[in-house]
mmCIF file of C-alpha atoms in Angstrom:
data_model
loop_
_atom_site.group_PDB
_atom_site.id
_atom_site.type_symbol
_atom_site.label_atom_id
_atom_site.label_comp_id
_atom_site.label_asym_id
_atom_site.label_seq_id
_atom_site.Cartn_x
_atom_site.Cartn_y
_atom_site.Cartn_z
ATOM 1 C CA GLN R 21 -0.007 0.010 0.009
ATOM 2 C CA VAL R 22 1.227 3.474 -0.903
ATOM 3 C CA GLN R 23 0.286 6.829 0.628
ATOM 4 C CA LEU R 24 1.016 10.391 -0.293
ATOM 5 C CA VAL R 25 0.650 12.962 2.470
ATOM 6 C CA GLU R 26 0.853 16.679 1.802
ATOM 7 C CA SER R 27 1.622 19.391 4.332
ATOM 8 C CA GLY R 28 2.507 23.071 4.454
ATOM 9 C CA GLY R 29 -0.722 24.700 3.308
ATOM 10 C CA GLY R 30 -2.297 27.607 5.122
ATOM 11 C CA LEU R 31 -3.424 31.182 4.990
ATOM 12 C CA VAL R 32 -1.030 33.803 3.660
ATOM 13 C CA GLN R 33 -1.297 37.411 2.528
ATOM 14 C CA ALA R 34 -0.806 38.362 -1.127
ATOM 15 C CA GLY R 35 2.908 38.600 -1.909
ATOM 16 C CA GLY R 36 3.781 35.983 0.687
ATOM 17 C CA SER R 37 5.348 32.559 0.378
ATOM 18 C CA LEU R 38 4.578 28.969 1.337
ATOM 19 C CA ARG R 39 6.377 25.680 0.940
ATOM 20 C CA LEU R 40 4.362 22.543 0.370
ATOM 21 C CA SER R 41 5.728 19.076 1.047
ATOM 22 C CA CYS R 42 4.490 15.642 0.001
ATOM 23 C CA ILE R 43 5.893 12.466 1.519
ATOM 24 C CA ALA R 44 5.373 9.140 -0.200
ATOM 25 C CA SER R 45 5.409 6.021 1.986
ATOM 26 C CA GLY R 46 4.573 2.347 1.830
ATOM 27 C CA SER R 47 5.616 -0.478 -0.456
ATOM 28 C CA ILE R 48 7.564 1.672 -2.924
ATOM 29 C CA PHE R 49 9.974 0.231 -5.447
ATOM 30 C CA SER R 50 10.436 3.405 -7.501
ATOM 31 C CA ILE R 51 8.863 6.759 -8.078
ATOM 32 C CA ASN R 52 8.744 8.233 -11.565
ATOM 33 C CA ASP R 53 7.201 11.583 -12.435
ATOM 34 C CA MET R 54 5.860 13.653 -9.581
ATOM 35 C CA ASN R 55 3.373 16.483 -9.934
ATOM 36 C CA TRP R 56 1.512 19.209 -8.091
ATOM 37 C CA TYR R 57 -2.074 19.905 -9.094
ATOM 38 C CA ARG R 58 -4.542 22.410 -7.714
ATOM 39 C CA GLN R 59 -8.269 22.827 -7.736
ATOM 40 C CA ALA R 60 -10.026 26.086 -6.955
ATOM 41 C CA PRO R 61 -13.714 26.212 -5.988
ATOM 42 C CA GLY R 62 -15.915 25.724 -9.087
ATOM 43 C CA LYS R 63 -12.908 25.038 -11.347
ATOM 44 C CA GLN R 64 -11.340 21.947 -12.809
ATOM 45 C CA ARG R 65 -8.173 20.449 -11.313
ATOM 46 C CA GLU R 66 -5.151 21.833 -13.143
ATOM 47 C CA LEU R 67 -1.501 20.804 -13.371
ATOM 48 C CA VAL R 68 0.747 23.334 -11.652
ATOM 49 C CA ALA R 69 4.212 21.776 -11.872
ATOM 50 C CA THR R 70 5.898 18.529 -12.781
ATOM 51 C CA ILE R 71 9.276 16.980 -12.168
ATOM 52 C CA THR R 72 10.889 13.878 -13.561
ATOM 53 C CA THR R 73 13.107 11.379 -11.727
ATOM 54 C CA LEU R 74 16.176 13.128 -13.115
ATOM 55 C CA GLY R 75 14.911 16.583 -12.094
ATOM 56 C CA SER R 76 13.546 18.030 -15.326
ATOM 57 C CA THR R 77 10.744 20.438 -14.495
ATOM 58 C CA GLY R 78 7.739 22.030 -16.104
ATOM 59 C CA TYR R 79 5.291 24.693 -14.965
ATOM 60 C CA ALA R 80 1.919 26.105 -15.819
ATOM 61 C CA ASP R 81 2.245 29.562 -17.388
ATOM 62 C CA SER R 82 0.335 31.057 -14.462
ATOM 63 C CA VAL R 83 3.047 30.096 -11.941
ATOM 64 C CA LYS R 84 6.258 30.338 -13.964
ATOM 65 C CA GLY R 85 8.852 32.416 -12.198
ATOM 66 C CA ARG R 86 6.955 32.248 -8.918
ATOM 67 C CA PHE R 87 6.774 28.526 -8.053
ATOM 68 C CA SER R 88 9.605 26.043 -7.887
ATOM 69 C CA ILE R 89 9.161 22.254 -7.757
ATOM 70 C CA SER R 90 11.824 19.980 -6.371
ATOM 71 C CA ARG R 91 12.217 16.489 -4.964
ATOM 72 C CA ASP R 92 14.424 14.516 -2.642
ATOM 73 C CA ASN R 93 14.592 11.002 -4.016
ATOM 74 C CA THR R 94 16.373 9.736 -0.862
ATOM 75 C CA LYS R 95 13.386 10.779 1.221
ATOM 76 C CA ASN R 96 10.617 10.099 -1.326
ATOM 77 C CA THR R 97 9.545 13.701 -0.851
ATOM 78 C CA LEU R 98 8.227 16.270 -3.256
ATOM 79 C CA TYR R 99 8.261 20.032 -2.599
ATOM 80 C CA LEU R 100 6.603 23.112 -4.034
ATOM 81 C CA GLN R 101 8.078 26.468 -3.097
ATOM 82 C CA MET R 102 5.518 29.142 -3.793
ATOM 83 C CA SER R 103 6.427 32.842 -3.817
ATOM 84 C CA SER R 104 4.642 36.084 -4.729
ATOM 85 C CA LEU R 105 1.369 34.371 -3.982
ATOM 86 C CA GLN R 106 -1.808 35.966 -5.295
ATOM 87 C CA PRO R 107 -5.486 35.452 -4.427
ATOM 88 C CA ASP R 108 -5.880 33.501 -7.699
ATOM 89 C CA ASP R 109 -3.515 30.889 -6.265
ATOM 90 C CA THR R 110 -6.106 30.004 -3.662
ATOM 91 C CA ALA R 111 -6.950 26.312 -4.103
ATOM 92 C CA VAL R 112 -6.549 22.855 -2.723
ATOM 93 C CA TYR R 113 -3.133 21.602 -3.801
ATOM 94 C CA TYR R 114 -2.671 17.904 -4.531
ATOM 95 C CA CYS R 115 0.439 15.800 -4.831
ATOM 96 C CA ASN R 116 0.443 13.163 -7.593
ATOM 97 C CA ALA R 117 3.018 10.583 -8.431
ATOM 98 C CA GLN R 118 3.547 7.554 -10.684
ATOM 99 C CA ILE R 119 4.809 4.873 -8.319
ATOM 100 C CA ARG R 120 5.914 1.312 -8.924
ATOM 101 C CA THR R 121 5.205 -0.798 -5.870
ATOM 102 C CA SER R 122 7.574 -3.383 -4.449
ATOM 103 C CA ARG R 123 4.689 -5.772 -3.877
ATOM 104 C CA ASP R 124 3.899 -6.572 -7.498
ATOM 105 C CA PHE R 125 6.026 -4.038 -9.440
ATOM 106 C CA ALA R 126 2.910 -2.578 -10.955
ATOM 107 C CA GLN R 127 3.008 1.175 -11.703
ATOM 108 C CA ASN R 128 -0.004 3.187 -10.718
ATOM 109 C CA ASP R 129 -1.085 6.773 -10.238
ATOM 110 C CA TYR R 130 -1.349 7.933 -6.634
ATOM 111 C CA TRP R 131 -2.843 11.073 -5.105
ATOM 112 C CA GLY R 132 -2.569 12.795 -1.788
ATOM 113 C CA GLN R 133 -5.519 14.081 0.159
ATOM 114 C CA GLY R 134 -4.800 17.724 -0.637
ATOM 115 C CA THR R 135 -3.759 20.743 1.376
ATOM 116 C CA GLN R 136 -5.557 24.058 1.344
ATOM 117 C CA VAL R 137 -3.764 27.214 0.326
ATOM 118 C CA THR R 138 -5.626 30.491 0.861
ATOM 119 C CA VAL R 139 -4.197 33.812 -0.210
ATOM 120 C CA SER R 140 -5.838 36.925 1.105
ATOM 121 C CA SER R 141 -5.717 40.272 -0.690
#
């Protein structure tokens, strides 16, 4: 069994910063791409940032230059450093990863439970 647990969300004023973390645990053989998604009220879930096993990154246009995704493969941990936050960044942020389990070596898509980020103006 594999779990993803996010932390680091909260309430911040516009212009502020937050750092999200996501720890993967369980019967993990390997972790491939890892991603951060977000979903604002009344909107579809959208991809915010992605990072490959080797560290190649990609960002949504709306967060380029403000957000930075990183990972620590030794700790099975994913990060999202968010700076210059704006009210439009308010959403539930979800961690997502493609994980191959050590139980049966099957690769599946896993999601965390989400962490709320609220940016006040």
